[in-house]
mmCIF file of C-alpha atoms in Angstrom:
data_model
loop_
_atom_site.group_PDB
_atom_site.id
_atom_site.type_symbol
_atom_site.label_atom_id
_atom_site.label_comp_id
_atom_site.label_asym_id
_atom_site.label_seq_id
_atom_site.Cartn_x
_atom_site.Cartn_y
_atom_site.Cartn_z
ATOM 1 C CA SER L 1 0.000 0.000 0.000
ATOM 2 C CA GLN L 2 1.172 3.555 -0.640
ATOM 3 C CA GLN L 3 2.234 5.507 2.424
ATOM 4 C CA GLY L 4 3.394 8.730 0.800
ATOM 5 C CA GLU L 5 1.326 10.663 -1.704
ATOM 6 C CA GLU L 6 3.073 13.285 -3.813
ATOM 7 C CA ASP L 7 1.490 16.426 -5.099
ATOM 8 C CA PRO L 8 1.359 17.529 -7.858
ATOM 9 C CA GLN L 9 1.465 14.433 -10.047
ATOM 10 C CA ALA L 10 3.147 16.444 -12.798
ATOM 11 C CA LEU L 11 4.917 19.796 -12.849
ATOM 12 C CA SER L 12 6.286 21.756 -15.777
ATOM 13 C CA ILE L 13 8.494 24.806 -15.239
ATOM 14 C CA GLN L 14 11.007 26.970 -17.070
ATOM 15 C CA GLU L 15 14.704 26.575 -16.487
ATOM 16 C CA GLY L 16 15.845 28.831 -13.646
ATOM 17 C CA GLU L 17 12.558 28.656 -11.780
ATOM 18 C CA ASN L 18 12.105 26.884 -8.462
ATOM 19 C CA ALA L 19 10.195 23.598 -8.258
ATOM 20 C CA THR L 20 8.267 22.545 -5.170
ATOM 21 C CA MET L 21 6.884 19.065 -4.632
ATOM 22 C CA ASN L 22 4.847 17.951 -1.659
ATOM 23 C CA CYS L 23 4.403 14.629 0.077
ATOM 24 C CA SER L 24 1.787 13.595 2.615
ATOM 25 C CA TYR L 25 1.824 10.400 4.643
ATOM 26 C CA LYS L 26 -0.468 8.637 7.065
ATOM 27 C CA THR L 27 1.385 7.057 9.975
ATOM 28 C CA SER L 28 4.231 7.937 12.334
ATOM 29 C CA ILE L 29 7.627 7.803 10.720
ATOM 30 C CA ASN L 30 11.261 7.250 11.673
ATOM 31 C CA ASN L 31 12.474 9.107 8.608
ATOM 32 C CA LEU L 32 11.362 10.333 5.203
ATOM 33 C CA GLN L 33 13.465 10.110 2.080
ATOM 34 C CA TRP L 34 13.345 11.677 -1.371
ATOM 35 C CA TYR L 35 14.472 9.870 -4.490
ATOM 36 C CA ARG L 36 14.881 10.798 -8.110
ATOM 37 C CA GLN L 37 14.311 8.556 -11.119
ATOM 38 C CA ASN L 38 15.374 9.372 -14.632
ATOM 39 C CA SER L 39 13.373 7.721 -17.373
ATOM 40 C CA GLY L 40 14.254 4.055 -17.694
ATOM 41 C CA ARG L 41 16.693 4.104 -14.803
ATOM 42 C CA GLY L 42 16.797 3.069 -11.168
ATOM 43 C CA LEU L 43 15.999 5.353 -8.251
ATOM 44 C CA VAL L 44 18.727 7.521 -6.784
ATOM 45 C CA HIS L 45 18.632 8.708 -3.200
ATOM 46 C CA LEU L 46 18.621 12.491 -2.756
ATOM 47 C CA ILE L 47 18.109 13.311 0.892
ATOM 48 C CA LEU L 48 16.959 11.750 4.173
ATOM 49 C CA ILE L 49 15.253 13.724 6.931
ATOM 50 C CA ARG L 50 14.613 12.217 10.344
ATOM 51 C CA SER L 51 11.419 12.660 12.327
ATOM 52 C CA ASN L 52 13.119 15.017 14.797
ATOM 53 C CA GLU L 53 14.424 17.285 12.041
ATOM 54 C CA ARG L 54 12.469 20.109 10.429
ATOM 55 C CA GLU L 55 14.639 21.162 7.511
ATOM 56 C CA LYS L 56 17.590 19.846 5.571
ATOM 57 C CA HIS L 57 19.657 21.203 2.683
ATOM 58 C CA SER L 58 21.805 19.549 0.065
ATOM 59 C CA GLY L 59 23.114 21.753 -2.721
ATOM 60 C CA ARG L 60 20.086 23.160 -4.568
ATOM 61 C CA LEU L 61 17.723 20.892 -2.641
ATOM 62 C CA ARG L 62 15.792 21.889 0.452
ATOM 63 C CA VAL L 63 13.531 19.466 2.287
ATOM 64 C CA THR L 64 11.142 20.347 5.074
ATOM 65 C CA LEU L 65 9.237 18.035 7.357
ATOM 66 C CA ASP L 66 6.139 18.829 9.409
ATOM 67 C CA THR L 67 5.288 15.783 11.503
ATOM 68 C CA SER L 68 2.200 17.444 12.977
ATOM 69 C CA LYS L 69 0.729 17.703 9.470
ATOM 70 C CA LYS L 70 2.371 14.488 8.290
ATOM 71 C CA SER L 71 3.802 16.269 5.286
ATOM 72 C CA SER L 72 7.099 17.065 3.620
ATOM 73 C CA SER L 73 8.188 19.264 0.747
ATOM 74 C CA LEU L 74 11.103 19.148 -1.658
ATOM 75 C CA LEU L 75 12.276 22.423 -3.158
ATOM 76 C CA ILE L 76 14.680 22.487 -6.082
ATOM 77 C CA THR L 77 16.056 25.973 -6.606
ATOM 78 C CA ALA L 78 17.280 27.404 -9.915
ATOM 79 C CA SER L 79 16.116 24.349 -11.829
ATOM 80 C CA ARG L 80 18.005 23.004 -14.828
ATOM 81 C CA ALA L 81 16.893 20.923 -17.784
ATOM 82 C CA ALA L 82 18.910 18.059 -16.264
ATOM 83 C CA ASP L 83 16.561 18.076 -13.252
ATOM 84 C CA THR L 84 13.825 16.635 -15.479
ATOM 85 C CA ALA L 85 12.878 13.359 -13.798
ATOM 86 C CA SER L 86 10.325 11.766 -11.488
ATOM 87 C CA TYR L 87 10.686 12.489 -7.797
ATOM 88 C CA PHE L 88 9.441 10.132 -5.084
ATOM 89 C CA CYS L 89 9.062 10.426 -1.365
ATOM 90 C CA ALA L 90 9.429 7.310 0.737
ATOM 91 C CA THR L 91 8.767 6.773 4.405
ATOM 92 C CA VAL L 92 10.239 4.463 6.999
ATOM 93 C CA GLY L 93 7.556 3.924 9.591
ATOM 94 C CA ALA L 94 8.318 4.106 13.299
ATOM 95 C CA GLY L 95 9.646 0.681 14.287
ATOM 96 C CA SER L 96 9.579 -0.385 10.643
ATOM 97 C CA TYR L 97 12.232 -1.924 8.465
ATOM 98 C CA GLN L 98 10.881 -1.046 5.048
ATOM 99 C CA LEU L 99 10.620 1.900 2.681
ATOM 100 C CA THR L 100 7.160 2.683 1.327
ATOM 101 C CA PHE L 101 6.994 4.883 -1.757
ATOM 102 C CA GLY L 102 4.454 7.319 -3.124
ATOM 103 C CA LYS L 103 3.528 7.471 -6.808
ATOM 104 C CA GLY L 104 5.855 10.347 -7.555
ATOM 105 C CA THR L 105 5.856 13.771 -9.176
ATOM 106 C CA LYS L 106 6.964 14.011 -12.771
ATOM 107 C CA LEU L 107 8.997 17.178 -13.194
ATOM 108 C CA SER L 108 9.713 18.678 -16.600
ATOM 109 C CA VAL L 109 12.158 21.584 -16.800
ATOM 110 C CA ILE L 110 11.923 23.414 -20.113
ATOM 111 C CA PRO L 111 15.154 24.967 -21.402
ATOM 112 C CA ASP W 1 31.629 -1.061 -4.851
ATOM 113 C CA ALA W 2 29.803 -1.304 -8.188
ATOM 114 C CA GLY W 3 26.447 -0.737 -6.555
ATOM 115 C CA VAL W 4 23.438 -3.027 -6.698
ATOM 116 C CA ILE W 5 23.652 -5.197 -9.780
ATOM 117 C CA GLN W 6 20.615 -6.705 -11.424
ATOM 118 C CA SER W 7 20.388 -9.090 -14.332
ATOM 119 C CA PRO W 8 19.106 -9.323 -16.928
ATOM 120 C CA ARG W 9 18.317 -5.696 -17.814
ATOM 121 C CA HIS W 10 15.585 -6.755 -20.200
ATOM 122 C CA GLU W 11 13.630 -9.982 -20.420
ATOM 123 C CA VAL W 12 10.984 -10.895 -22.956
ATOM 124 C CA THR W 13 9.262 -14.199 -22.414
ATOM 125 C CA GLU W 14 6.158 -16.050 -23.455
ATOM 126 C CA MET W 15 3.229 -16.537 -21.150
ATOM 127 C CA GLY W 16 3.621 -19.689 -19.082
ATOM 128 C CA GLN W 17 7.399 -19.638 -19.032
ATOM 129 C CA GLU W 18 9.505 -19.426 -15.896
ATOM 130 C CA VAL W 19 11.364 -16.173 -15.321
ATOM 131 C CA THR W 20 14.252 -15.662 -12.896
ATOM 132 C CA LEU W 21 15.513 -12.220 -11.976
ATOM 133 C CA ARG W 22 18.824 -11.825 -10.168
ATOM 134 C CA CYS W 23 20.278 -9.310 -7.770
ATOM 135 C CA LYS W 24 23.649 -8.729 -6.129
ATOM 136 C CA PRO W 25 23.355 -6.245 -3.259
ATOM 137 C CA ILE W 26 26.046 -3.928 -1.975
ATOM 138 C CA SER W 27 28.524 -5.698 0.267
ATOM 139 C CA GLY W 28 27.836 -5.040 3.932
ATOM 140 C CA HIS W 29 24.177 -4.190 3.482
ATOM 141 C CA ASP W 30 21.942 -6.389 5.595
ATOM 142 C CA TYR W 31 18.582 -5.527 4.035
ATOM 143 C CA LEU W 32 17.475 -6.441 0.529
ATOM 144 C CA PHE W 33 14.196 -5.386 -1.063
ATOM 145 C CA TRP W 34 12.393 -6.388 -4.236
ATOM 146 C CA TYR W 35 10.047 -3.812 -5.777
ATOM 147 C CA ARG W 36 7.824 -3.849 -8.834
ATOM 148 C CA GLN W 37 7.032 -0.661 -10.748
ATOM 149 C CA THR W 38 4.117 -0.135 -13.118
ATOM 150 C CA MET W 39 2.373 2.960 -14.391
ATOM 151 C CA MET W 40 -0.873 1.973 -12.741
ATOM 152 C CA ARG W 41 0.360 0.910 -9.308
ATOM 153 C CA GLY W 42 3.644 2.768 -8.913
ATOM 154 C CA LEU W 43 6.392 1.178 -6.808
ATOM 155 C CA GLU W 44 5.179 -1.819 -4.841
ATOM 156 C CA LEU W 45 7.254 -3.632 -2.248
ATOM 157 C CA LEU W 46 7.111 -7.351 -2.963
ATOM 158 C CA ILE W 47 9.371 -8.851 -0.305
ATOM 159 C CA TYR W 48 12.336 -7.956 1.840
ATOM 160 C CA PHE W 49 15.128 -9.875 3.535
ATOM 161 C CA ASN W 50 17.233 -9.181 6.598
ATOM 162 C CA ASN W 51 20.509 -11.080 6.858
ATOM 163 C CA ASN W 52 19.316 -13.414 4.069
ATOM 164 C CA VAL W 53 16.068 -14.278 5.898
ATOM 165 C CA PRO W 54 12.715 -13.324 4.320
ATOM 166 C CA ILE W 55 10.951 -10.989 6.747
ATOM 167 C CA ASP W 56 7.820 -9.814 4.971
ATOM 168 C CA ASP W 57 6.475 -11.300 1.752
ATOM 169 C CA SER W 58 2.971 -9.883 2.068
ATOM 170 C CA GLY W 59 3.484 -7.891 -1.113
ATOM 171 C CA MET W 60 4.087 -10.949 -3.277
ATOM 172 C CA PRO W 61 1.014 -10.964 -5.496
ATOM 173 C CA GLU W 62 0.498 -14.688 -5.903
ATOM 174 C CA ASP W 63 2.016 -18.078 -5.285
ATOM 175 C CA ARG W 64 3.501 -17.848 -8.745
ATOM 176 C CA PHE W 65 6.065 -15.464 -7.242
ATOM 177 C CA SER W 66 8.893 -16.695 -5.044
ATOM 178 C CA ALA W 67 12.141 -15.157 -3.817
ATOM 179 C CA LYS W 68 15.273 -16.550 -2.257
ATOM 180 C CA MET W 69 18.473 -15.218 -0.779
ATOM 181 C CA PRO W 70 20.876 -18.152 -0.418
ATOM 182 C CA ASN W 71 23.719 -15.901 0.753
ATOM 183 C CA ALA W 72 24.535 -12.281 1.527
ATOM 184 C CA SER W 73 25.598 -11.500 -2.029
ATOM 185 C CA PHE W 74 22.808 -12.982 -4.129
ATOM 186 C CA SER W 75 19.041 -13.004 -4.386
ATOM 187 C CA THR W 76 16.570 -14.249 -6.970
ATOM 188 C CA LEU W 77 12.953 -13.455 -7.759
ATOM 189 C CA LYS W 78 11.194 -16.171 -9.699
ATOM 190 C CA ILE W 79 7.855 -16.104 -11.506
ATOM 191 C CA GLN W 80 6.437 -19.445 -12.551
ATOM 192 C CA PRO W 81 4.353 -19.500 -14.666
ATOM 193 C CA SER W 82 4.574 -15.957 -15.974
ATOM 194 C CA GLU W 83 1.524 -14.022 -17.196
ATOM 195 C CA PRO W 84 1.184 -10.846 -19.297
ATOM 196 C CA ARG W 85 0.050 -8.865 -16.220
ATOM 197 C CA ASP W 86 3.450 -9.537 -14.660
ATOM 198 C CA SER W 87 4.998 -7.177 -17.204
ATOM 199 C CA ALA W 88 6.703 -4.424 -15.216
ATOM 200 C CA VAL W 89 10.087 -3.138 -14.133
ATOM 201 C CA TYR W 90 11.441 -5.082 -11.172
ATOM 202 C CA PHE W 91 13.923 -3.346 -8.885
ATOM 203 C CA CYS W 92 16.212 -4.697 -6.237
ATOM 204 C CA ALA W 93 17.498 -2.382 -3.503
ATOM 205 C CA SER W 94 19.752 -2.807 -0.501
ATOM 206 C CA ASN W 95 20.565 -0.800 2.611
ATOM 207 C CA PHE W 96 21.565 -1.245 6.212
ATOM 208 C CA PHE W 97 20.062 -0.529 9.588
ATOM 209 C CA SER W 98 22.067 1.938 11.668
ATOM 210 C CA ASN W 99 21.539 2.830 15.310
ATOM 211 C CA ARG W 100 19.318 5.655 14.013
ATOM 212 C CA GLY W 101 17.092 3.506 11.856
ATOM 213 C CA LEU W 102 16.906 2.344 8.270
ATOM 214 C CA THR W 103 19.253 4.294 6.009
ATOM 215 C CA GLU W 104 18.959 5.306 2.373
ATOM 216 C CA ALA W 105 18.359 2.552 -0.149
ATOM 217 C CA PHE W 106 20.569 1.884 -3.141
ATOM 218 C CA PHE W 107 18.699 0.661 -6.177
ATOM 219 C CA GLY W 108 19.796 -1.456 -9.087
ATOM 220 C CA GLN W 109 19.024 -0.411 -12.643
ATOM 221 C CA GLY W 110 16.026 -2.718 -12.777
ATOM 222 C CA THR W 111 14.883 -5.570 -14.988
ATOM 223 C CA ARG W 112 12.235 -4.674 -17.546
ATOM 224 C CA LEU W 113 10.073 -7.774 -17.926
ATOM 225 C CA THR W 114 7.701 -8.200 -20.830
ATOM 226 C CA VAL W 115 5.475 -11.266 -20.922
ATOM 227 C CA VAL W 116 3.793 -11.814 -24.283
#
């Protein structure tokens, strides 16, 4: 069953703009992770945020986590055409040993 | 480390045939996961292992699916007999459990299975 649900399902922006993707989940988590998938390829881990953290940065990526609302957001600043991909959030439930993925947001960055 | 290695990358088979997908996880990782990805259902967890032992196979769709992990460096997912609705991309991923919980997963490139 899907734990995380991303929003929007698809996003199209111009190069240089910021892209924001949201993820909502249902149960208590140990951590939440964001992954990227280029067409026809495997998933690549981007960033992990733990339940006691509120914000994390990695390069042009910024992730926030609001456990009271059971939601997270991924912000990509100054987007590039190479950022075109699908982005997934995945949760590790409290006391769990598995990653449960949402259906993803398909991001298109137009040069 | 070369990462998680899956084989074959592509498999086309006829309905009713047996299909075996293979995975070599990253050395030192004690968790191995098999996922299936389709447009309709997204990424579904099929089964996962801890230290070569199957822990949760509740995602395996039917008895036609079976998975094994005979040692820490090899796992197989078998479908027998295969059906057209099994067509999907199958991913293997591995990670380890730290004192702070499950870490990030490393995915293989996937096996694209087409059953005709």
